[in-house]
Amino acid sequence: MNGSIVLFGPPGAGKGTQASRMSKLTGKPQVSTGDMLRAAVAADTNLGREAKGYMEAGLLVPDEVIIGLISERLQQPDAESGLLLDGYPRTIIQAESLDEIESVSVVVSIEVPDDAIVQRIVGRRMDPETGKIYHIEFNPPPAEIADRVVQRKDDNEETVRSRLLAYHEQTAPLANWYGERGVLLRINGNQGIEEVGDSIESALLELSGKDA
Ligand code: AP5
């Protein structure tokens, strides 16, 4: 499949959870703007200092900041056959800017109702050593690492509400935008982790003309 693949959906939809399986399937490197921003905040770079307040308030980081970051990433040699973009674009302006520099072959939209989102976000934990994502109920960390998993600073109920608001106002309209361009692939994200992965895999294999 030529061009980049966009992983699209509300906060906590399961984009990060599905990304490594999709990356293996397609051979495209996963690039998460959320991970890039969190790394910049941890390293206390200019970018991190600029982004931190927005992230902690559950707001989107300004377009000009994030567009520069992805434009640079797309110039790296491993991006030649496209990237698996997790969490980018999130506004029409970001999508228009991406459209100028990169072709998008498919936008995988993981669809999950708002009432399931809060429970997913508040129960999420991450292993800082491997970056693997867990959930205290739906995908518990193995006992031997249970002591070291951490919770993201923006994974609290209040911030999730702001993130959902930002999603509905600024990001959700992108589904129509990509739908009009004939590249939107809707996936039911309101099922188990394996089932969501299987649905994505068979839809992508069908699109690329292989047997599902
Ligand atoms: P970002 O890190 O991208 O956060 P997000 O979009 O809010 O997405 P999440 O990482 O919260 O969720 P996910 O869909 O990856 O879900 P996950 O797989 O972890 O962005 C953070 C911030 O950075 C933004 O708020 C913004 O400030 C800024 N930012 C980033 N990109 C930007 C951009 N392009 N423009 C402007 N600002 C930007 O799963 C969640 C939990 O659910 C886990 O615990 C998981 O185990 C569980 N789970 C997953 N799938 C299932 C399932 N099927 N059933 C049950 N549980 C499940």
Tab-separated table of C-alpha atoms and ligand atoms in Angstrom:
chain	number	residue	atom	x	y	z
A	1	MET	CA	0.000	0.000	0.000
A	2	ASN	CA	1.607	3.268	-1.117
A	3	GLY	CA	1.517	6.430	0.972
A	4	SER	CA	0.839	6.902	4.642
A	5	ILE	CA	-1.899	5.368	6.777
A	6	VAL	CA	-3.701	7.535	9.308
A	7	LEU	CA	-5.001	6.055	12.579
A	8	PHE	CA	-7.951	8.171	13.539
A	9	GLY	CA	-10.365	8.206	16.484
A	10	PRO	CA	-11.268	9.814	19.803
A	11	PRO	CA	-8.866	9.783	22.778
A	12	GLY	CA	-8.660	6.266	24.166
A	13	ALA	CA	-10.190	4.655	21.068
A	14	GLY	CA	-7.289	2.192	20.892
A	15	LYS	CA	-5.037	3.851	18.288
A	16	GLY	CA	-1.826	3.209	20.227
A	17	THR	CA	-2.972	-0.302	21.189
A	18	GLN	CA	-3.500	-1.298	17.555
A	19	ALA	CA	-0.532	0.574	16.093
A	20	SER	CA	2.216	-2.019	16.614
A	21	ARG	CA	0.201	-4.836	14.994
A	22	MET	CA	-0.626	-2.515	12.075
A	23	SER	CA	2.976	-1.436	11.776
A	24	LYS	CA	4.078	-5.088	11.521
A	25	LEU	CA	1.349	-5.810	8.982
A	26	THR	CA	2.088	-2.846	6.714
A	27	GLY	CA	5.830	-2.377	7.332
A	28	LYS	CA	5.245	1.327	7.974
A	29	PRO	CA	6.921	2.923	11.014
A	30	GLN	CA	4.489	4.111	13.680
A	31	VAL	CA	4.687	7.817	14.426
A	32	SER	CA	2.585	9.087	17.324
A	33	THR	CA	2.412	12.859	17.741
A	34	GLY	CA	1.301	12.319	21.360
A	35	ASP	CA	4.471	10.242	22.068
A	36	MET	CA	6.679	12.818	20.305
A	37	LEU	CA	5.181	15.624	22.373
A	38	ARG	CA	5.475	13.670	25.643
A	39	ALA	CA	9.164	12.964	24.856
A	40	ALA	CA	9.703	16.694	24.226
A	41	VAL	CA	7.997	17.568	27.540
A	42	ALA	CA	10.150	14.998	29.408
A	43	ALA	CA	13.330	16.380	27.799
A	44	ASP	CA	12.201	19.948	28.588
A	45	THR	CA	12.881	21.191	25.045
A	46	ASN	CA	11.402	24.434	23.648
A	47	LEU	CA	8.747	22.344	21.915
A	48	GLY	CA	7.961	20.502	25.155
A	49	ARG	CA	7.653	23.746	27.136
A	50	GLU	CA	5.302	25.133	24.487
A	51	ALA	CA	3.146	21.981	24.323
A	52	LYS	CA	2.933	21.092	28.030
A	53	GLY	CA	0.155	23.493	29.096
A	54	TYR	CA	-2.088	22.528	26.181
A	55	MET	CA	-1.628	18.817	26.818
A	56	GLU	CA	-2.298	19.041	30.532
A	57	ALA	CA	-5.474	21.047	29.848
A	58	GLY	CA	-6.666	18.509	27.267
A	59	LEU	CA	-6.408	21.015	24.411
A	60	LEU	CA	-4.842	20.532	21.002
A	61	VAL	CA	-1.333	21.907	20.536
A	62	PRO	CA	-1.405	24.737	17.924
A	63	ASP	CA	-1.349	23.590	14.298
A	64	GLU	CA	1.858	25.418	13.365
A	65	VAL	CA	3.810	23.580	16.082
A	66	ILE	CA	2.621	20.114	15.154
A	67	ILE	CA	2.729	20.599	11.374
A	68	GLY	CA	6.457	21.437	11.558
A	69	LEU	CA	7.118	18.315	13.614
A	70	ILE	CA	5.445	15.941	11.137
A	71	SER	CA	6.855	17.676	8.049
A	72	GLU	CA	10.361	17.070	9.418
A	73	ARG	CA	9.558	13.439	10.303
A	74	LEU	CA	8.293	12.747	6.781
A	75	GLN	CA	11.691	13.746	5.369
A	76	GLN	CA	13.525	10.940	7.162
A	77	PRO	CA	14.650	7.968	5.022
A	78	ASP	CA	12.339	5.421	6.707
A	79	ALA	CA	9.326	7.527	5.708
A	80	GLU	CA	9.896	6.973	1.992
A	81	SER	CA	7.068	4.391	1.661
A	82	GLY	CA	4.820	6.240	4.078
A	83	LEU	CA	4.246	6.281	7.826
A	84	LEU	CA	1.600	4.948	10.163
A	85	LEU	CA	0.386	8.245	11.596
A	86	ASP	CA	-1.139	7.781	15.057
A	87	GLY	CA	-2.976	10.917	16.190
A	88	TYR	CA	-2.176	13.114	13.193
A	89	PRO	CA	-3.882	14.980	11.550
A	90	ARG	CA	-6.422	16.247	14.089
A	91	THR	CA	-7.678	19.408	12.400
A	92	ILE	CA	-8.697	20.268	8.851
A	93	ILE	CA	-5.681	22.605	8.665
A	94	GLN	CA	-3.331	19.718	9.577
A	95	ALA	CA	-5.020	17.473	6.988
A	96	GLU	CA	-4.698	20.107	4.256
A	97	SER	CA	-1.055	20.617	5.090
A	98	LEU	CA	-0.398	16.844	5.050
A	99	ASP	CA	-2.200	16.573	1.717
A	100	GLU	CA	0.353	18.972	0.190
A	101	ILE	CA	3.364	16.860	1.128
A	102	GLU	CA	2.177	13.240	1.418
A	103	SER	CA	-0.403	10.921	-0.080
A	104	VAL	CA	-2.722	9.199	2.401
A	105	SER	CA	-3.834	5.771	1.207
A	106	VAL	CA	-6.288	4.994	4.001
A	107	VAL	CA	-7.638	6.553	7.197
A	108	VAL	CA	-8.534	3.860	9.730
A	109	SER	CA	-11.239	5.349	11.930
A	110	ILE	CA	-11.635	3.431	15.212
A	111	GLU	CA	-15.136	4.265	16.383
A	112	VAL	CA	-15.978	4.104	20.095
A	113	PRO	CA	-18.864	5.836	21.924
A	114	ASP	CA	-17.996	8.560	24.458
A	115	ASP	CA	-19.329	6.596	27.441
A	116	ALA	CA	-16.732	3.832	26.882
A	117	ILE	CA	-13.887	6.349	26.455
A	118	VAL	CA	-13.700	7.675	30.000
A	119	GLN	CA	-13.439	4.167	31.477
A	120	ARG	CA	-10.669	3.263	29.006
A	121	ILE	CA	-8.645	6.410	29.666
A	122	VAL	CA	-8.907	6.429	33.444
A	123	GLY	CA	-7.842	2.760	33.645
A	124	ARG	CA	-4.919	3.051	31.213
A	125	ARG	CA	-1.392	2.318	32.451
A	126	MET	CA	1.893	2.355	30.570
A	127	ASP	CA	5.116	0.419	31.074
A	128	PRO	CA	7.844	3.105	30.946
A	129	GLU	CA	10.488	0.495	29.992
A	130	THR	CA	8.755	-0.885	26.891
A	131	GLY	CA	6.122	1.759	26.133
A	132	LYS	CA	3.459	-0.982	26.143
A	133	ILE	CA	-0.075	0.081	26.954
A	134	TYR	CA	-2.269	-1.768	29.478
A	135	HIS	CA	-5.628	-1.335	31.148
A	136	ILE	CA	-6.228	-2.248	34.785
A	137	GLU	CA	-9.402	-4.153	33.825
A	138	PHE	CA	-9.406	-4.866	30.077
A	139	ASN	CA	-5.724	-5.689	29.585
A	140	PRO	CA	-3.979	-5.924	32.982
A	141	PRO	CA	-0.177	-5.701	33.140
A	142	PRO	CA	1.597	-8.989	34.035
A	143	ALA	CA	2.269	-9.354	37.780
A	144	GLU	CA	6.069	-8.956	37.353
A	145	ILE	CA	5.721	-5.417	35.969
A	146	ALA	CA	2.611	-4.331	37.902
A	147	ASP	CA	4.752	-2.180	40.259
A	148	ARG	CA	6.400	-0.147	37.540
A	149	VAL	CA	3.467	0.792	35.283
A	150	VAL	CA	2.552	4.489	35.326
A	151	GLN	CA	-0.491	6.606	34.593
A	152	ARG	CA	-0.318	9.516	32.118
A	153	LYS	CA	-0.757	12.963	33.650
A	154	ASP	CA	-3.654	13.783	31.294
A	155	ASP	CA	-5.475	10.492	32.009
A	156	ASN	CA	-7.901	11.823	34.585
A	157	GLU	CA	-11.640	12.241	34.243
A	158	GLU	CA	-11.596	16.060	34.066
A	159	THR	CA	-8.974	16.243	31.306
A	160	VAL	CA	-10.648	13.436	29.352
A	161	ARG	CA	-13.807	15.555	29.144
A	162	SER	CA	-11.792	18.448	27.615
A	163	ARG	CA	-10.049	16.054	25.218
A	164	LEU	CA	-13.399	14.661	24.105
A	165	LEU	CA	-14.731	18.183	23.561
A	166	ALA	CA	-11.664	19.099	21.482
A	167	TYR	CA	-12.143	15.861	19.541
A	168	HIS	CA	-15.798	16.534	18.688
A	169	GLU	CA	-15.222	20.197	17.785
A	170	GLN	CA	-11.914	20.065	15.936
A	171	THR	CA	-11.106	16.476	14.950
A	172	ALA	CA	-14.364	14.617	14.236
A	173	PRO	CA	-15.120	16.792	11.143
A	174	LEU	CA	-12.081	15.154	9.516
A	175	ALA	CA	-14.071	11.927	9.102
A	176	ASN	CA	-16.273	13.636	6.505
A	177	TRP	CA	-13.265	15.371	4.968
A	178	TYR	CA	-11.549	12.028	4.359
A	179	GLY	CA	-14.857	10.320	3.541
A	180	GLU	CA	-15.343	12.747	0.655
A	181	ARG	CA	-11.903	11.768	-0.611
A	182	GLY	CA	-12.854	8.069	-0.535
A	183	VAL	CA	-10.146	6.927	1.900
A	184	LEU	CA	-12.085	6.541	5.179
A	185	LEU	CA	-12.298	3.022	6.615
A	186	ARG	CA	-14.714	2.782	9.553
A	187	ILE	CA	-13.896	0.125	12.186
A	188	ASN	CA	-16.076	-0.822	15.161
A	189	GLY	CA	-13.755	-0.064	18.097
A	190	ASN	CA	-16.368	-1.041	20.668
A	191	GLN	CA	-15.325	-4.700	20.844
A	192	GLY	CA	-12.386	-6.566	22.388
A	193	ILE	CA	-8.777	-5.587	21.595
A	194	GLU	CA	-8.139	-8.726	19.480
A	195	GLU	CA	-11.424	-8.323	17.591
A	196	VAL	CA	-10.650	-4.696	16.741
A	197	GLY	CA	-7.199	-5.769	15.495
A	198	ASP	CA	-8.707	-8.577	13.419
A	199	SER	CA	-11.274	-6.191	11.876
A	200	ILE	CA	-8.534	-3.728	10.920
A	201	GLU	CA	-6.291	-6.454	9.538
A	202	SER	CA	-8.942	-8.044	7.335
A	203	ALA	CA	-10.125	-4.658	6.049
A	204	LEU	CA	-6.547	-3.620	5.182
A	205	LEU	CA	-5.780	-6.961	3.517
A	206	GLU	CA	-8.958	-6.679	1.473
A	207	LEU	CA	-7.994	-3.157	0.432
A	208	SER	CA	-4.527	-4.225	-0.636
A	209	GLY	CA	-6.045	-7.048	-2.691
A	210	LYS	CA	-4.658	-9.918	-0.585
A	211	ASP	CA	-6.694	-12.727	0.974
A	212	ALA	CA	-8.109	-11.768	4.355
B	1	AP5	P1	-2.356	11.453	22.282
B	1	AP5	O1	-1.285	10.779	23.045
B	1	AP5	O2	-2.448	11.198	20.818
B	1	AP5	O3	-3.736	11.133	22.983
B	1	AP5	P2	-5.165	10.766	22.383
B	1	AP5	O4	-5.556	11.014	21.020
B	1	AP5	O5	-6.007	11.414	23.396
B	1	AP5	O6	-5.112	9.267	22.306
B	1	AP5	P3	-4.739	8.333	23.404
B	1	AP5	O7	-3.258	8.063	23.411
B	1	AP5	O8	-5.314	8.850	24.710
B	1	AP5	O9	-5.620	7.045	23.055
B	1	AP5	P4	-5.429	5.856	22.038
B	1	AP5	O10	-6.487	5.937	20.997
B	1	AP5	O11	-4.017	5.700	21.577
B	1	AP5	O12	-5.859	4.680	23.027
B	1	AP5	P5	-4.973	3.502	23.666
B	1	AP5	O13	-4.605	2.526	22.610
B	1	AP5	O14	-3.892	4.024	24.534
B	1	AP5	O15	-2.281	13.007	22.480
B	1	AP5	C1	-2.091	13.582	23.755
B	1	AP5	C2	-2.142	15.098	23.634
B	1	AP5	O16	-1.092	15.568	22.745
B	1	AP5	C3	-3.431	15.674	23.023
B	1	AP5	O17	-4.437	15.832	23.998
B	1	AP5	C4	-2.922	17.024	22.475
B	1	AP5	O18	-2.755	17.959	23.478
B	1	AP5	C5	-1.544	16.651	21.928
B	1	AP5	N1	-1.558	16.231	20.508
B	1	AP5	C6	-1.205	15.003	20.010
B	1	AP5	N2	-1.333	14.986	18.670
B	1	AP5	C7	-1.774	16.226	18.298
B	1	AP5	C8	-2.106	16.820	17.050
B	1	AP5	N3	-2.023	16.132	15.893
B	1	AP5	N4	-2.531	18.105	17.052
B	1	AP5	C9	-2.611	18.834	18.201
B	1	AP5	N5	-2.318	18.325	19.423
B	1	AP5	C10	-1.902	17.032	19.473
B	1	AP5	O19	-6.124	2.802	24.587
B	1	AP5	C11	-6.655	3.493	25.711
B	1	AP5	C12	-6.920	2.470	26.843
B	1	AP5	O20	-7.989	1.599	26.436
B	1	AP5	C13	-5.722	1.551	27.173
B	1	AP5	O21	-5.722	1.316	28.549
B	1	AP5	C14	-6.013	0.247	26.391
B	1	AP5	O22	-5.460	-0.883	27.045
B	1	AP5	C15	-7.539	0.217	26.400
B	1	AP5	N6	-8.109	-0.359	25.194
B	1	AP5	C16	-7.698	-0.178	23.906
B	1	AP5	N7	-8.502	-0.849	23.049
B	1	AP5	C17	-9.460	-1.433	23.815
B	1	AP5	C18	-10.584	-2.277	23.514
B	1	AP5	N8	-10.884	-2.618	22.254
B	1	AP5	N9	-11.349	-2.691	24.543
B	1	AP5	C19	-11.057	-2.346	25.853
B	1	AP5	N10	-9.995	-1.575	26.178
B	1	AP5	C20	-9.216	-1.125	25.189
